[in-house]
Short mmCIF file of C-alpha atoms and ligand atoms in Angstrom, two decimals:
data_model
loop_
_atom_site.label_atom_id
_atom_site.label_comp_id
_atom_site.label_asym_id
_atom_site.label_seq_id
_atom_site.Cartn_x
_atom_site.Cartn_y
_atom_site.Cartn_z
CA MET G 1 -19.60 2.38 9.15
CA LYS G 2 -17.72 0.63 6.33
CA TRP G 3 -15.66 2.95 4.12
CA THR G 4 -16.34 2.85 0.39
CA ALA G 5 -14.33 4.25 -2.51
CA ALA G 6 -17.13 6.79 -3.11
CA LYS G 7 -16.95 8.02 0.50
CA ILE G 8 -13.16 8.30 0.34
CA LYS G 9 -13.52 10.56 -2.72
CA THR G 10 -15.69 12.99 -0.76
CA LEU G 11 -12.90 13.54 1.80
CA LYS G 12 -10.91 15.67 -0.67
CA GLY G 13 -10.80 19.21 0.70
CA GLU G 14 -12.68 18.09 3.85
CA ARG G 15 -9.88 16.38 5.76
CA LYS G 16 -6.51 14.71 5.12
CA ILE G 17 -6.63 10.94 4.60
CA ALA G 18 -4.34 8.55 6.52
CA VAL G 19 -3.60 5.25 4.75
CA LEU G 20 -1.48 2.38 6.04
CA THR G 21 -0.43 -0.98 4.67
CA ALA G 22 -1.31 -4.25 6.43
CA TYR G 23 -0.46 -7.82 5.54
CA ASP G 24 -2.53 -10.11 7.76
CA ALA G 25 -5.60 -10.16 10.00
CA LEU G 26 -3.62 -9.06 13.08
CA THR G 27 -2.01 -5.98 11.52
CA ALA G 28 -5.26 -5.13 9.70
CA SER G 29 -7.28 -5.18 12.94
CA LEU G 30 -4.72 -2.80 14.51
CA VAL G 31 -5.05 -0.39 11.55
CA ASP G 32 -8.85 -0.64 11.77
CA GLY G 33 -8.69 -0.07 15.54
CA ALA G 34 -6.88 3.24 14.87
CA GLU G 35 -9.85 4.25 12.62
CA ILE G 36 -7.62 4.57 9.55
CA PRO G 37 -10.08 4.62 6.62
CA MET G 38 -7.98 2.83 3.98
CA VAL G 39 -5.80 -0.25 4.37
CA LEU G 40 -3.53 -1.20 1.48
CA VAL G 41 -2.34 -4.77 1.09
CA GLY G 42 0.76 -3.53 -0.69
CA ASP G 43 3.01 -5.77 -2.73
CA SER G 44 5.61 -4.28 -0.36
CA LEU G 45 4.69 -7.41 1.61
CA GLY G 46 7.30 -9.14 -0.58
CA MET G 47 10.02 -7.15 1.15
CA THR G 48 8.45 -6.49 4.56
CA VAL G 49 7.19 -9.97 5.45
CA LEU G 50 8.15 -12.49 2.74
CA GLY G 51 11.90 -11.78 2.62
CA TYR G 52 12.24 -10.90 -1.10
CA GLU G 53 14.72 -8.23 -2.25
CA THR G 54 12.13 -6.38 -4.38
CA THR G 55 8.37 -6.52 -5.03
CA LEU G 56 8.90 -8.20 -8.42
CA PRO G 57 8.68 -11.87 -7.31
CA VAL G 58 5.36 -11.38 -5.45
CA SER G 59 2.71 -13.68 -6.95
CA MET G 60 -1.07 -13.52 -7.28
CA ASP G 61 -1.37 -16.48 -4.90
CA GLU G 62 0.66 -14.69 -2.23
CA MET G 63 -1.36 -11.48 -2.67
CA LEU G 64 -4.68 -13.34 -2.53
CA HIS G 65 -3.64 -15.21 0.62
CA HIS G 66 -2.63 -12.00 2.45
CA THR G 67 -5.52 -9.91 1.14
CA ALA G 68 -8.04 -12.50 2.37
CA ALA G 69 -6.41 -12.39 5.82
CA VAL G 70 -6.56 -8.55 5.87
CA SER G 71 -10.24 -8.60 4.82
CA ARG G 72 -10.98 -10.95 7.75
CA GLY G 73 -9.25 -8.54 10.17
CA VAL G 74 -11.07 -5.38 9.08
CA GLU G 75 -14.56 -4.12 9.93
CA HIS G 76 -14.50 -0.50 8.74
CA ALA G 77 -11.49 0.32 6.55
CA LEU G 78 -11.59 0.09 2.75
CA VAL G 79 -9.39 -2.88 1.77
CA ILE G 80 -7.26 -2.26 -1.33
CA ALA G 81 -5.33 -5.11 -2.95
CA ASP G 82 -2.16 -4.22 -4.83
CA MET G 83 -2.04 -5.95 -8.23
CA PRO G 84 1.40 -7.63 -8.35
CA PHE G 85 3.94 -7.46 -11.16
CA MET G 86 2.76 -9.30 -14.30
CA SER G 87 -0.78 -9.83 -12.99
CA PHE G 88 -2.09 -7.06 -15.30
CA GLN G 89 0.73 -5.91 -17.59
CA PRO G 90 0.32 -8.66 -20.26
CA SER G 91 -3.31 -7.85 -21.20
CA ILE G 92 -6.53 -6.06 -20.20
CA GLU G 93 -8.23 -9.46 -20.01
CA MET G 94 -5.66 -10.76 -17.55
CA GLY G 95 -5.90 -7.58 -15.45
CA LEU G 96 -9.70 -7.86 -15.29
CA GLN G 97 -9.60 -11.52 -14.30
CA ASN G 98 -6.97 -11.05 -11.59
CA ALA G 99 -8.67 -7.94 -10.17
CA GLY G 100 -11.91 -9.92 -10.10
CA ARG G 101 -10.19 -12.63 -8.04
CA PHE G 102 -9.22 -10.06 -5.37
CA ILE G 103 -12.88 -9.01 -5.06
CA LYS G 104 -14.45 -12.49 -5.30
CA GLU G 105 -11.91 -14.66 -3.48
CA ALA G 106 -10.14 -12.30 -1.08
CA GLY G 107 -12.90 -9.83 -0.10
CA ALA G 108 -11.04 -6.72 -1.34
CA ASP G 109 -13.01 -3.51 -1.91
CA ALA G 110 -10.68 -2.06 -4.56
CA VAL G 111 -7.40 -2.71 -6.37
CA LYS G 112 -4.28 -0.60 -6.88
CA ILE G 113 -2.57 -0.43 -10.27
CA GLU G 114 0.91 1.00 -10.87
CA GLY G 115 1.30 3.19 -13.96
CA GLY G 116 -0.15 6.29 -15.62
CA THR G 117 -1.27 6.92 -19.20
CA VAL G 118 -0.22 3.41 -20.24
CA ARG G 119 -2.77 1.89 -17.81
CA THR G 120 -5.82 4.02 -18.60
CA GLU G 121 -7.49 1.40 -20.80
CA LEU G 122 -7.25 -1.17 -17.98
CA ILE G 123 -8.45 1.31 -15.34
CA GLU G 124 -11.48 2.16 -17.53
CA ALA G 125 -12.27 -1.55 -18.02
CA LEU G 126 -12.05 -2.25 -14.28
CA VAL G 127 -14.21 0.74 -13.34
CA ASP G 128 -16.76 -0.19 -16.06
CA ASN G 129 -16.95 -3.63 -14.46
CA GLY G 130 -17.58 -2.28 -10.97
CA ILE G 131 -14.05 -2.53 -9.52
CA PRO G 132 -12.82 0.67 -7.84
CA VAL G 133 -9.21 1.54 -8.71
CA LEU G 134 -6.51 3.36 -6.77
CA GLY G 135 -3.88 4.64 -9.23
CA HIS G 136 -0.15 4.86 -8.45
CA ILE G 137 2.37 7.08 -10.28
CA GLY G 138 5.82 8.55 -9.65
CA LEU G 139 8.23 5.96 -8.30
CA THR G 140 6.51 2.71 -9.22
CA PRO G 141 8.58 -0.14 -7.71
CA GLN G 142 7.37 -2.69 -10.29
CA SER G 143 9.31 -0.65 -12.90
CA ILE G 144 12.46 -0.52 -10.80
CA LYS G 145 14.58 -2.21 -13.48
CA ALA G 146 13.56 0.41 -16.06
CA MET G 147 13.92 3.29 -13.59
CA GLY G 148 17.39 2.15 -12.56
CA GLY G 149 16.75 2.24 -8.80
CA TYR G 150 14.58 3.80 -6.11
CA LYS G 151 14.97 7.41 -7.25
CA VAL G 152 12.92 10.57 -6.81
CA GLN G 153 10.82 11.06 -9.99
CA GLY G 154 9.69 14.24 -11.77
CA LYS G 155 12.79 16.31 -11.07
CA THR G 156 13.10 17.72 -14.62
CA SER G 157 10.32 19.84 -16.13
CA GLU G 158 9.77 17.22 -18.86
CA GLN G 159 9.34 14.41 -16.29
CA ALA G 160 7.10 16.66 -14.17
CA ARG G 161 4.88 17.38 -17.22
CA GLN G 162 4.67 13.64 -17.95
CA LEU G 163 3.62 12.91 -14.34
CA MET G 164 0.97 15.64 -14.51
CA ASP G 165 -0.35 14.09 -17.77
CA ASP G 166 -0.32 10.63 -16.13
CA ALA G 167 -2.26 11.94 -13.12
CA MET G 168 -4.91 13.60 -15.31
CA ALA G 169 -5.22 10.44 -17.44
CA VAL G 170 -5.68 8.17 -14.39
CA GLU G 171 -8.37 10.50 -13.00
CA GLN G 172 -10.06 10.67 -16.41
CA ALA G 173 -10.06 6.85 -16.60
CA GLY G 174 -12.13 6.72 -13.40
CA ALA G 175 -9.72 6.01 -10.51
CA PHE G 176 -11.17 7.07 -7.14
CA ALA G 177 -7.78 8.21 -5.74
CA LEU G 178 -4.12 8.30 -6.76
CA VAL G 179 -0.90 7.41 -4.95
CA LEU G 180 1.98 9.81 -5.67
CA GLU G 181 5.29 8.21 -4.72
CA CYS G 182 8.66 9.96 -4.34
CA MET G 183 8.49 13.28 -6.16
CA PRO G 184 9.32 16.88 -5.25
CA ALA G 185 6.76 18.37 -2.87
CA GLU G 186 5.95 21.22 -5.31
CA LEU G 187 4.95 18.69 -7.97
CA GLY G 188 2.91 16.64 -5.46
CA GLU G 189 1.03 19.82 -4.56
CA MET G 190 0.53 20.90 -8.18
CA ILE G 191 -0.93 17.50 -9.11
CA SER G 192 -3.12 17.48 -5.98
CA ASN G 193 -4.49 20.93 -6.86
CA ALA G 194 -5.14 19.92 -10.47
CA LEU G 195 -7.15 16.78 -9.64
CA THR G 196 -10.66 16.38 -8.25
CA ILE G 197 -9.84 12.95 -6.74
CA PRO G 198 -7.72 12.65 -3.56
CA THR G 199 -3.95 12.16 -3.90
CA ILE G 200 -2.23 9.92 -1.36
CA GLY G 201 1.44 10.81 -1.01
CA ILE G 202 4.44 8.75 0.01
CA GLY G 203 7.50 10.95 -0.21
CA ALA G 204 5.47 13.50 -2.24
CA GLY G 205 5.15 16.27 0.37
CA ALA G 206 2.51 17.77 2.62
CA GLY G 207 0.44 19.19 -0.25
CA CYS G 208 -1.12 15.79 -1.00
CA ASP G 209 -4.67 15.04 0.18
CA GLY G 210 -3.48 12.10 2.27
CA GLN G 211 -0.41 10.08 3.16
CA VAL G 212 0.44 6.38 3.11
CA LEU G 213 3.17 4.57 5.04
CA VAL G 214 4.23 0.95 5.33
CA PHE G 215 3.10 -0.65 8.61
CA THR G 216 6.48 -2.13 9.52
CA ASP G 217 8.33 1.15 8.71
CA LEU G 218 6.00 3.26 10.85
CA LEU G 219 6.47 0.95 13.85
CA GLY G 220 10.21 0.42 13.46
CA PHE G 221 10.09 -3.37 12.98
CA SER G 222 13.26 -3.43 10.89
CA THR G 223 16.82 -2.45 11.74
CA LYS G 224 17.53 -1.66 8.05
CA PRO G 225 17.80 2.06 7.18
CA ALA G 226 14.39 3.44 6.09
CA PRO G 227 13.80 5.86 3.18
CA LYS G 228 13.80 9.61 4.01
CA PHE G 229 10.00 9.82 3.73
CA VAL G 230 9.44 7.37 6.61
CA LYS G 231 8.57 8.66 10.07
CA LYS G 232 8.95 6.02 12.79
CA TYR G 233 6.12 6.50 15.30
CA ALA G 234 7.58 3.70 17.44
CA ASP G 235 10.84 1.77 17.52
CA LEU G 236 9.55 -1.72 18.24
CA ASN G 237 12.48 -3.81 16.96
CA PRO G 238 14.67 -3.48 20.10
CA LEU G 239 11.63 -3.87 22.40
CA ILE G 240 10.56 -7.09 20.67
CA VAL G 241 14.08 -8.55 20.60
CA GLU G 242 14.49 -7.66 24.31
CA ALA G 243 11.21 -9.44 25.18
CA LEU G 244 12.19 -12.52 23.15
CA ALA G 245 15.64 -12.62 24.78
CA ALA G 246 14.02 -12.40 28.23
CA TYR G 247 11.77 -15.35 27.33
CA LYS G 248 14.78 -17.37 26.14
CA ALA G 249 16.72 -16.58 29.33
CA GLU G 250 13.78 -17.62 31.54
CA VAL G 251 13.26 -20.89 29.66
CA GLU G 252 16.94 -21.66 29.99
CA SER G 253 17.05 -20.76 33.70
CA GLY G 254 13.79 -22.61 34.46
CA ALA G 255 12.08 -19.36 35.66
CA PHE G 256 9.37 -19.88 32.98
CA PRO G 257 6.84 -21.39 33.43
CA ALA G 258 6.29 -20.23 37.04
CA ASP G 259 3.42 -21.32 39.31
CA GLU G 260 1.05 -18.76 37.65
CA GLN G 261 1.48 -20.43 34.26
CA THR G 262 1.16 -23.96 35.63
CA TYR G 263 -2.01 -26.16 35.93
O1 KIV L 301 3.30 -1.79 -1.94
C1 KIV L 301 3.06 -0.82 -1.22
O2 KIV L 301 3.03 -0.90 0.02
C2 KIV L 301 2.80 0.45 -1.88
C3 KIV L 301 2.65 1.69 -1.06
C4 KIV L 301 3.84 2.03 -0.29
C5 KIV L 301 2.11 2.83 -1.83
O3 KIV L 301 2.71 0.48 -3.07
#
């Protein structure tokens, strides 16, 4: 069974939704193998696999390349392409064209757009043209320069009210689900209760309808300190480095290749 945006919507109140990022066919097939219903090709790929400091330099070409690879690796999960910085902000027309490229050229099933009330016109245009949209509010890393850093959002009552208004506006515009990033758990729960579409939290507490994590964070690929909201389900970095060092040692000692690896 292939997941659709419409089917994901029906999960609200039925069961919690696990979402994970993936960046290539290999990682996508692992996510699909775990029967995770939604795979997000996040622009976090800029930092996790392309070596950028932030998500801001990520280009459409890079996102298309990785989204196409993820689509090839997935049989069941809904593939969501993250619209990178400046691929939709300049105009509705540009947003429509770039979202269309993710569907036509990269096999995506939906796109993710950062921003609340300010993006409702674009979300409406995309939905009217048959492109399902996952919204994203709270800490939106493409606005990191304006936000002044990776900070918890919605801590004052005024900010919380604005985030609630943003959430309602994104739902009203036709998004099928909404990512809530880095906000107090009480606000995450209040927004989740107020909406009829599922909320997918990342650092927004257990009251959300689902959760999303970054593939490389969950598996402990990096030695860099992870944000508080990350839970490492494995610590692969030392295991991988140990295996690679063992390979190097055996090449250097002549122990590899042995008879079993020799024709
Ligand atoms: O880019 C990304 O991976 C994301 C998720 C963490 C929500 O936006």
